[in-house]
mmCIF file of C-alpha atoms and ligand atoms in Angstrom:
data_model
loop_
_atom_site.group_PDB
_atom_site.id
_atom_site.type_symbol
_atom_site.label_atom_id
_atom_site.label_comp_id
_atom_site.label_asym_id
_atom_site.label_seq_id
_atom_site.Cartn_x
_atom_site.Cartn_y
_atom_site.Cartn_z
ATOM 1 C CA UNK A 831 -72.731 29.683 48.330
ATOM 2 C CA UNK A 832 -76.289 29.435 47.248
ATOM 3 C CA UNK A 833 -79.120 30.889 49.223
ATOM 4 C CA UNK A 834 -80.044 27.673 51.038
ATOM 5 C CA UNK A 835 -76.708 27.041 52.347
ATOM 6 C CA UNK A 836 -76.332 30.516 53.919
ATOM 7 C CA UNK A 837 -77.815 29.193 57.521
ATOM 8 C CA UNK A 838 -74.369 27.867 58.637
ATOM 9 C CA UNK A 839 -72.102 30.317 56.793
ATOM 10 C CA UNK A 840 -69.225 30.896 59.390
ATOM 11 C CA UNK A 841 -67.517 34.340 59.135
ATOM 12 C CA UNK A 842 -64.053 34.169 61.128
ATOM 13 C CA UNK A 843 -63.299 37.508 62.339
ATOM 14 C CA UNK A 844 -59.495 38.080 63.663
ATOM 15 C CA UNK A 845 -59.827 40.287 66.360
ATOM 16 C CA UNK A 846 -57.939 42.125 69.228
ATOM 17 C CA UNK A 847 -59.791 45.389 68.456
ATOM 18 C CA UNK A 848 -63.018 46.949 69.488
ATOM 19 C CA UNK A 849 -64.035 47.073 65.801
ATOM 20 C CA UNK A 850 -63.730 43.381 65.534
ATOM 21 C CA UNK A 851 -65.856 42.583 68.645
ATOM 22 C CA UNK A 852 -68.882 45.227 67.187
ATOM 23 C CA UNK A 853 -68.463 43.709 63.930
ATOM 24 C CA UNK A 854 -68.931 40.307 65.559
ATOM 25 C CA UNK A 855 -71.882 41.375 67.287
ATOM 26 C CA UNK A 856 -73.345 43.130 64.326
ATOM 27 C CA UNK A 857 -72.967 39.850 62.087
ATOM 28 C CA UNK A 858 -74.821 37.713 64.851
ATOM 29 C CA UNK A 859 -77.708 39.630 64.484
ATOM 30 C CA UNK A 860 -77.930 38.757 60.571
ATOM 31 C CA UNK A 861 -79.811 35.790 59.559
ATOM 32 C CA UNK A 862 -77.886 32.931 58.081
ATOM 33 C CA UNK A 863 -74.549 33.958 59.324
ATOM 34 C CA UNK A 864 -72.329 32.629 62.418
ATOM 35 C CA UNK A 865 -69.642 35.049 63.228
ATOM 36 C CA UNK A 866 -66.716 33.739 64.992
ATOM 37 C CA UNK A 867 -64.420 35.996 66.923
ATOM 38 C CA UNK A 868 -60.512 35.002 67.119
ATOM 39 C CA UNK A 869 -58.508 36.299 69.742
ATOM 40 C CA UNK A 870 -54.684 35.964 70.121
ATOM 41 C CA UNK A 871 -55.353 35.151 73.977
ATOM 42 C CA UNK A 872 -52.683 37.625 75.013
ATOM 43 C CA UNK A 873 -54.950 38.990 77.788
ATOM 44 C CA UNK A 874 -56.742 36.654 80.260
ATOM 45 C CA UNK A 875 -59.935 39.128 80.521
ATOM 46 C CA UNK A 876 -60.549 40.468 76.908
ATOM 47 C CA UNK A 877 -63.025 43.157 76.858
ATOM 48 C CA UNK A 878 -66.543 42.029 77.249
ATOM 49 C CA UNK A 879 -69.192 41.165 74.468
ATOM 50 C CA UNK A 880 -71.781 38.312 73.877
ATOM 51 C CA UNK A 881 -70.089 37.154 70.240
ATOM 52 C CA UNK A 882 -68.918 33.651 70.081
ATOM 53 C CA UNK A 883 -65.232 33.492 70.506
ATOM 54 C CA UNK A 884 -62.218 31.278 70.302
ATOM 55 C CA UNK A 885 -58.600 32.152 71.694
ATOM 56 C CA UNK A 886 -54.985 31.418 70.784
ATOM 57 C CA UNK A 887 -52.781 31.081 67.446
ATOM 58 C CA UNK A 888 -53.515 28.954 64.494
ATOM 59 C CA UNK A 889 -49.874 27.934 64.296
ATOM 60 C CA UNK A 890 -48.611 30.356 61.181
ATOM 61 C CA UNK A 891 -50.200 30.803 57.837
ATOM 62 C CA UNK A 892 -50.077 26.868 57.431
ATOM 63 C CA UNK A 893 -52.387 26.320 60.513
ATOM 64 C CA UNK A 894 -54.923 28.969 59.655
ATOM 65 C CA UNK A 895 -55.207 27.659 56.190
ATOM 66 C CA UNK A 896 -55.984 24.144 57.742
ATOM 67 C CA UNK A 897 -58.280 25.747 60.386
ATOM 68 C CA UNK A 898 -60.196 27.774 57.381
ATOM 69 C CA UNK A 899 -60.749 24.180 55.808
ATOM 70 C CA UNK A 900 -61.549 22.328 58.671
ATOM 71 C CA UNK A 901 -64.291 24.680 60.222
ATOM 72 C CA UNK A 902 -65.662 25.323 56.671
ATOM 73 C CA UNK A 903 -65.164 28.830 57.027
ATOM 74 C CA UNK A 904 -67.206 30.898 54.212
ATOM 75 C CA UNK A 905 -65.358 34.444 54.608
ATOM 76 C CA UNK A 906 -62.170 35.821 56.718
ATOM 77 C CA UNK A 907 -62.129 39.182 58.139
ATOM 78 C CA UNK A 908 -58.843 40.641 59.421
ATOM 79 C CA UNK A 909 -59.997 43.152 61.890
ATOM 80 C CA UNK A 910 -56.572 42.976 64.165
ATOM 81 C CA UNK A 911 -54.843 45.973 65.119
ATOM 82 C CA UNK A 912 -53.147 47.740 62.529
ATOM 83 C CA UNK A 913 -49.818 46.872 63.976
ATOM 84 C CA UNK A 914 -50.381 43.169 63.976
ATOM 85 C CA UNK A 915 -48.530 42.608 60.993
ATOM 86 C CA UNK A 916 -47.617 39.122 61.420
ATOM 87 C CA UNK A 917 -51.198 37.954 61.564
ATOM 88 C CA UNK A 918 -52.087 39.965 58.662
ATOM 89 C CA UNK A 919 -49.454 38.366 56.542
ATOM 90 C CA UNK A 920 -50.693 34.999 57.731
ATOM 91 C CA UNK A 921 -54.176 35.920 56.872
ATOM 92 C CA UNK A 922 -53.760 36.983 53.245
ATOM 93 C CA UNK A 923 -51.377 33.739 52.700
ATOM 94 C CA UNK A 924 -53.909 31.496 54.282
ATOM 95 C CA UNK A 925 -56.854 32.718 52.453
ATOM 96 C CA UNK A 926 -55.207 32.270 49.147
ATOM 97 C CA UNK A 927 -54.305 28.968 50.037
ATOM 98 C CA UNK A 928 -57.612 27.828 51.244
ATOM 99 C CA UNK A 929 -59.584 29.736 48.445
ATOM 100 C CA UNK A 930 -61.535 31.912 51.176
ATOM 101 C CA UNK A 931 -62.412 35.441 50.452
ATOM 102 C CA UNK A 932 -60.450 37.832 52.934
ATOM 103 C CA UNK A 933 -61.557 41.526 53.983
ATOM 104 C CA UNK A 934 -59.135 43.851 55.718
ATOM 105 C CA UNK A 935 -60.908 46.063 58.436
ATOM 106 C CA UNK A 936 -58.479 48.674 59.497
ATOM 107 C CA UNK A 937 -59.657 51.933 61.165
ATOM 108 C CA UNK A 938 -58.605 55.296 59.672
ATOM 109 C CA UNK A 939 -55.094 56.539 60.990
ATOM 110 C CA UNK A 940 -55.019 59.673 63.145
ATOM 111 C CA UNK A 941 -53.951 62.746 61.447
ATOM 112 C CA UNK A 942 -52.396 65.739 63.375
ATOM 113 C CA UNK A 943 -55.119 68.567 64.429
ATOM 114 C CA UNK A 944 -54.031 72.192 64.920
ATOM 115 C CA UNK A 945 -52.053 72.411 68.171
ATOM 116 C CA UNK A 946 -50.770 68.988 67.925
ATOM 117 C CA UNK A 947 -46.795 68.660 68.391
ATOM 118 C CA UNK A 948 -46.150 65.356 66.573
ATOM 119 C CA UNK A 949 -42.948 63.839 65.425
ATOM 120 C CA UNK A 950 -43.346 60.664 62.991
ATOM 121 C CA UNK A 951 -41.336 57.938 63.192
ATOM 122 C CA UNK A 952 -41.208 54.606 61.450
ATOM 123 C CA UNK A 953 -40.066 52.259 64.219
ATOM 124 C CA UNK A 954 -39.760 52.176 68.125
ATOM 125 C CA UNK A 955 -36.148 52.512 67.859
ATOM 126 C CA UNK A 956 -36.371 55.890 66.126
ATOM 127 C CA UNK A 957 -38.887 57.037 68.502
ATOM 128 C CA UNK A 958 -36.498 56.227 71.477
ATOM 129 C CA UNK A 959 -33.832 58.512 69.817
ATOM 130 C CA UNK A 960 -36.197 61.578 69.946
ATOM 131 C CA UNK A 961 -36.732 62.908 73.352
ATOM 132 C CA UNK A 962 -34.058 64.943 74.905
ATOM 133 C CA UNK A 963 -31.637 63.928 77.765
ATOM 134 C CA UNK A 964 -33.562 63.497 81.028
ATOM 135 C CA UNK A 965 -37.038 63.526 79.653
ATOM 136 C CA UNK A 966 -40.011 61.944 81.282
ATOM 137 C CA UNK A 967 -41.929 59.920 78.793
ATOM 138 C CA UNK A 968 -45.164 58.127 78.715
ATOM 139 C CA UNK A 969 -45.060 54.977 76.460
ATOM 140 C CA UNK A 970 -48.703 53.942 74.934
ATOM 141 C CA UNK A 971 -46.991 51.509 72.641
ATOM 142 C CA UNK A 972 -47.576 48.043 74.572
ATOM 143 C CA UNK A 973 -44.853 46.723 76.865
ATOM 144 C CA UNK A 974 -43.494 44.340 73.963
ATOM 145 C CA UNK A 975 -42.556 47.435 72.021
ATOM 146 C CA UNK A 976 -41.068 49.447 74.616
ATOM 147 C CA UNK A 977 -37.796 47.496 74.642
ATOM 148 C CA UNK A 978 -35.693 49.836 72.360
ATOM 149 C CA UNK A 979 -35.916 52.691 75.123
ATOM 150 C CA UNK A 980 -33.674 50.563 77.263
ATOM 151 C CA UNK A 981 -31.023 52.225 75.095
ATOM 152 C CA UNK A 982 -31.901 55.526 77.073
ATOM 153 C CA UNK A 983 -31.158 54.896 80.516
ATOM 154 C CA UNK A 984 -31.137 58.920 80.727
ATOM 155 C CA UNK A 985 -35.059 58.985 80.347
ATOM 156 C CA UNK A 986 -37.628 58.343 83.041
ATOM 157 C CA UNK A 987 -40.648 56.115 81.518
ATOM 158 C CA UNK A 988 -44.071 55.313 82.282
ATOM 159 C CA UNK A 989 -44.998 51.944 80.345
ATOM 160 C CA UNK A 990 -48.881 51.278 80.187
ATOM 161 C CA UNK A 991 -50.054 47.861 80.190
ATOM 162 C CA UNK A 992 -53.510 46.167 80.428
ATOM 163 C CA UNK A 993 -52.591 43.231 82.721
ATOM 164 C CA UNK A 994 -50.816 43.799 85.964
ATOM 165 C CA UNK A 995 -47.434 41.897 86.039
ATOM 166 C CA UNK A 996 -44.993 40.764 88.694
ATOM 167 C CA UNK A 997 -42.305 41.322 85.839
ATOM 168 C CA UNK A 998 -39.339 43.477 86.669
ATOM 169 C CA UNK A 999 -39.778 46.868 85.145
ATOM 170 C CA UNK A 1000 -37.419 46.781 82.124
ATOM 171 C CA UNK A 1001 -36.015 50.146 81.767
ATOM 172 C CA UNK A 1002 -33.646 51.857 84.118
ATOM 173 C CA UNK A 1003 -36.035 54.399 85.388
ATOM 174 C CA UNK A 1004 -39.780 54.499 85.509
ATOM 175 C CA UNK A 1005 -42.857 52.557 86.308
ATOM 176 C CA UNK A 1006 -45.626 50.428 84.972
ATOM 177 C CA UNK A 1007 -49.077 51.956 84.416
ATOM 178 C CA UNK A 1008 -51.879 49.337 84.505
ATOM 179 C CA UNK A 1009 -55.222 50.329 82.588
ATOM 180 C CA UNK A 1010 -57.738 48.766 80.331
ATOM 181 C CA UNK A 1011 -59.238 50.929 77.424
ATOM 182 C CA UNK A 1012 -61.182 53.076 76.987
ATOM 183 C CA UNK A 1013 -59.218 55.940 78.614
ATOM 184 C CA UNK A 1014 -61.245 59.020 78.979
ATOM 185 C CA UNK A 1015 -59.633 62.290 78.113
ATOM 186 C CA UNK A 1016 -59.958 63.904 81.602
ATOM 187 C CA UNK A 1017 -58.517 60.754 83.054
ATOM 188 C CA UNK A 1018 -55.579 60.820 80.573
ATOM 189 C CA UNK A 1019 -54.823 64.380 81.410
ATOM 190 C CA UNK A 1020 -54.793 63.806 85.098
ATOM 191 C CA UNK A 1021 -52.447 60.832 84.771
ATOM 192 C CA UNK A 1022 -50.016 62.711 82.483
ATOM 193 C CA UNK A 1023 -49.965 65.482 84.956
ATOM 194 C CA UNK A 1024 -49.418 63.150 87.887
ATOM 195 C CA UNK A 1025 -46.471 61.537 86.279
ATOM 196 C CA UNK A 1026 -45.016 64.640 85.131
ATOM 197 C CA UNK A 1027 -44.455 63.549 81.451
ATOM 198 C CA UNK A 1028 -43.674 65.717 78.916
ATOM 199 C CA UNK A 1029 -43.470 63.465 75.814
ATOM 200 C CA UNK A 1030 -46.095 60.636 74.829
ATOM 201 C CA UNK A 1031 -44.996 57.842 72.483
ATOM 202 C CA UNK A 1032 -47.897 56.358 70.441
ATOM 203 C CA UNK A 1033 -48.308 53.899 67.727
ATOM 204 C CA UNK A 1034 -50.850 55.544 64.947
ATOM 205 C CA UNK A 1035 -53.421 53.037 65.821
ATOM 206 C CA UNK A 1036 -56.302 55.224 65.064
ATOM 207 C CA UNK A 1037 -59.763 55.319 66.981
ATOM 208 C CA UNK A 1038 -60.409 57.216 70.323
ATOM 209 C CA UNK A 1039 -58.113 60.451 70.284
ATOM 210 C CA UNK A 1040 -58.403 60.797 74.254
ATOM 211 C CA UNK A 1041 -54.895 60.618 74.879
ATOM 212 C CA UNK A 1042 -53.716 62.814 71.942
ATOM 213 C CA UNK A 1043 -56.357 65.396 72.981
ATOM 214 C CA UNK A 1044 -55.026 65.294 76.433
ATOM 215 C CA UNK A 1045 -51.296 65.612 75.155
ATOM 216 C CA UNK A 1046 -52.351 68.669 73.037
ATOM 217 C CA UNK A 1047 -53.873 70.388 76.045
ATOM 218 C CA UNK A 1048 -51.049 69.770 78.117
ATOM 219 C CA UNK A 1049 -48.457 70.978 75.285
ATOM 220 C CA UNK A 1050 -46.821 67.846 75.339
ATOM 221 C CA UNK A 1051 -44.487 66.561 72.466
ATOM 222 C CA UNK A 1052 -45.915 63.345 70.624
ATOM 223 C CA UNK A 1053 -43.734 60.863 68.945
ATOM 224 C CA UNK A 1054 -46.328 58.946 66.335
ATOM 225 C CA UNK A 1055 -45.062 55.684 65.207
ATOM 226 C CA UNK A 1056 -46.464 55.267 61.568
ATOM 227 C CA UNK A 1057 -48.380 52.215 60.597
ATOM 228 C CA UNK A 1058 -46.710 49.265 58.750
ATOM 229 C CA UNK A 1059 -47.087 49.224 55.069
ATOM 230 C CA UNK A 1060 -50.432 48.073 53.700
ATOM 231 C CA UNK A 1061 -50.828 44.612 51.994
ATOM 232 C CA UNK A 1062 -51.145 45.466 48.375
ATOM 233 C CA UNK A 1063 -54.000 43.981 46.415
ATOM 234 C CA UNK A 1064 -56.530 42.954 49.272
ATOM 235 C CA UNK A 1065 -60.009 44.668 49.630
ATOM 236 C CA UNK A 1066 -59.747 47.012 52.903
ATOM 237 C CA UNK A 1067 -62.424 49.005 54.495
ATOM 238 C CA UNK A 1068 -62.366 51.496 57.424
ATOM 239 C CA UNK A 1069 -65.609 51.042 59.182
ATOM 240 C CA UNK A 1070 -67.732 48.063 60.694
ATOM 241 C CA UNK A 1071 -70.587 49.048 58.551
ATOM 242 C CA UNK A 1072 -68.602 48.287 55.428
ATOM 243 C CA UNK A 1073 -67.463 45.030 56.618
ATOM 244 C CA UNK A 1074 -71.020 44.001 57.578
ATOM 245 C CA UNK A 1075 -71.911 44.791 53.730
ATOM 246 C CA UNK A 1076 -68.965 42.920 52.477
ATOM 247 C CA UNK A 1077 -69.578 39.764 54.508
ATOM 248 C CA UNK A 1078 -73.154 39.799 53.506
ATOM 249 C CA UNK A 1079 -72.137 39.731 50.021
ATOM 250 C CA UNK A 1080 -69.564 37.173 50.490
ATOM 251 C CA UNK A 1081 -71.887 34.615 51.816
ATOM 252 C CA UNK A 1082 -74.981 35.378 49.752
ATOM 253 C CA UNK A 1083 -73.167 36.521 46.478
HETATM 254 P P1 LIG B 1523 -48.948 39.578 65.513
HETATM 255 O O1 LIG B 1523 -47.641 39.985 65.935
HETATM 256 O O2 LIG B 1523 -49.249 39.679 64.294
HETATM 257 O O3 LIG B 1523 -49.417 38.066 65.659
HETATM 258 C C1 LIG B 1523 -48.458 37.226 66.373
HETATM 259 C C2 LIG B 1523 -49.184 35.821 66.463
HETATM 260 O O4 LIG B 1523 -50.488 36.033 67.331
HETATM 261 C C3 LIG B 1523 -49.862 35.522 65.254
HETATM 262 O O5 LIG B 1523 -48.829 34.953 64.531
HETATM 263 C C4 LIG B 1523 -50.904 34.557 65.672
HETATM 264 O O6 LIG B 1523 -50.293 33.310 66.068
HETATM 265 C C5 LIG B 1523 -51.436 35.334 66.953
HETATM 266 N N1 LIG B 1523 -52.459 36.055 66.656
HETATM 267 C C6 LIG B 1523 -52.425 37.335 66.445
HETATM 268 N N2 LIG B 1523 -53.645 37.658 66.542
HETATM 269 C C7 LIG B 1523 -54.439 36.729 66.476
HETATM 270 C C8 LIG B 1523 -55.941 36.434 66.657
HETATM 271 N N3 LIG B 1523 -56.716 37.543 66.252
HETATM 272 N N4 LIG B 1523 -56.436 35.189 66.718
HETATM 273 C C9 LIG B 1523 -55.604 34.164 66.789
HETATM 274 N N5 LIG B 1523 -54.222 34.502 66.668
HETATM 275 C C10 LIG B 1523 -53.893 35.792 66.610
HETATM 276 O O7 LIG B 1523 -49.972 40.503 66.610
HETATM 277 P P2 LIG B 1523 -49.522 41.174 67.919
HETATM 278 O O8 LIG B 1523 -49.039 42.508 67.178
HETATM 279 O O9 LIG B 1523 -48.725 40.363 68.869
HETATM 280 O O10 LIG B 1523 -51.020 41.230 68.464
HETATM 281 C C11 LIG B 1523 -51.539 40.367 69.070
HETATM 282 C C12 LIG B 1523 -53.087 40.622 69.225
HETATM 283 O O11 LIG B 1523 -53.283 41.744 69.971
HETATM 284 C C13 LIG B 1523 -53.642 40.832 67.942
HETATM 285 O O12 LIG B 1523 -54.748 40.222 67.964
HETATM 286 C C14 LIG B 1523 -53.946 42.374 67.780
HETATM 287 O O13 LIG B 1523 -55.210 42.671 67.036
HETATM 288 C C15 LIG B 1523 -54.195 42.777 69.378
HETATM 289 N N6 LIG B 1523 -53.133 44.102 69.363
HETATM 290 C C16 LIG B 1523 -52.095 44.314 69.081
HETATM 291 C C17 LIG B 1523 -51.509 45.578 69.094
HETATM 292 C C18 LIG B 1523 -50.167 46.065 68.500
HETATM 293 O O14 LIG B 1523 -49.791 46.980 68.857
HETATM 294 N N7 LIG B 1523 -49.674 45.257 67.881
HETATM 295 C C19 LIG B 1523 -52.517 46.398 69.961
HETATM 296 C C20 LIG B 1523 -53.657 46.383 70.373
HETATM 297 C C21 LIG B 1523 -54.134 45.012 70.124
HETATM 298 P P3 LIG B 1523 -50.344 32.169 65.046
HETATM 299 O O15 LIG B 1523 -48.996 32.340 63.929
HETATM 300 O O16 LIG B 1523 -49.877 30.933 65.948
HETATM 301 O O17 LIG B 1523 -51.503 31.847 64.426
#
């Protein structure tokens, strides 16, 4: 794209993370660039922010390919959650098909610190097999990933979700815990103590370590579900700063 065309260069950011929102706000301050933040529409009140946004699926990779072309998207940044594997696959396929450059922004994974008691697993099914009979567990993996714990009616489980729900609690014993991030460490610690949980099950999302620090302070066991394998051959950065640089190069270069 030439220097005169940059005024309307739209960068589509696939969001659902705090980094995506920060990136959209940062790019909005850049002359010649229009960031558009895309959200899945899973929550009714996404975390605040001033960036321009759209919501809802595109209709698979083909739908996204069409959207990229129809909306004359100059560059695409996949800043979805590290576990949003389907959207990332679709983004890779659509960007190839439409000839639109794609960057993956993925915050660094957590690594254990001294005193952490972690067990690594690859899936929620494996995670469900680990706590001993009768354990009390806190599931910070999203309600959609909690289903495998139905195979453990001996466990008591708290499942954290962002939105309140009328839905029946899906496991034999336990309760919903409704809360919207960020979760300060002191609050996490108080919550775990009140619930009497000895185990925390988490995806290795990266970012704020508050719940992990709280678990360590309480001597809790942590089951850490590892990230899906990264997609080969795609440029990938870990910070918003790097993503801003990439976007500027992509539209000006
Ligand atoms: P997913 O399985 O990878 O995606 C499912 C479908 O949701 C996609 O095929 C797409 O529908 C739509 N979608 C996902 N992200 C979208 C976006 N940013 N803009 C427009 N459509 C989007 O994703 P998921 O694991 O269900 O996560 C859904 C959203 O929540 C993601 O945006 C993700 O960043 C966020 N999130 C996920 C997790 C997690 O643990 N998975 C945790 C925190 C936040 P179409 O095929 O119709 O385009």
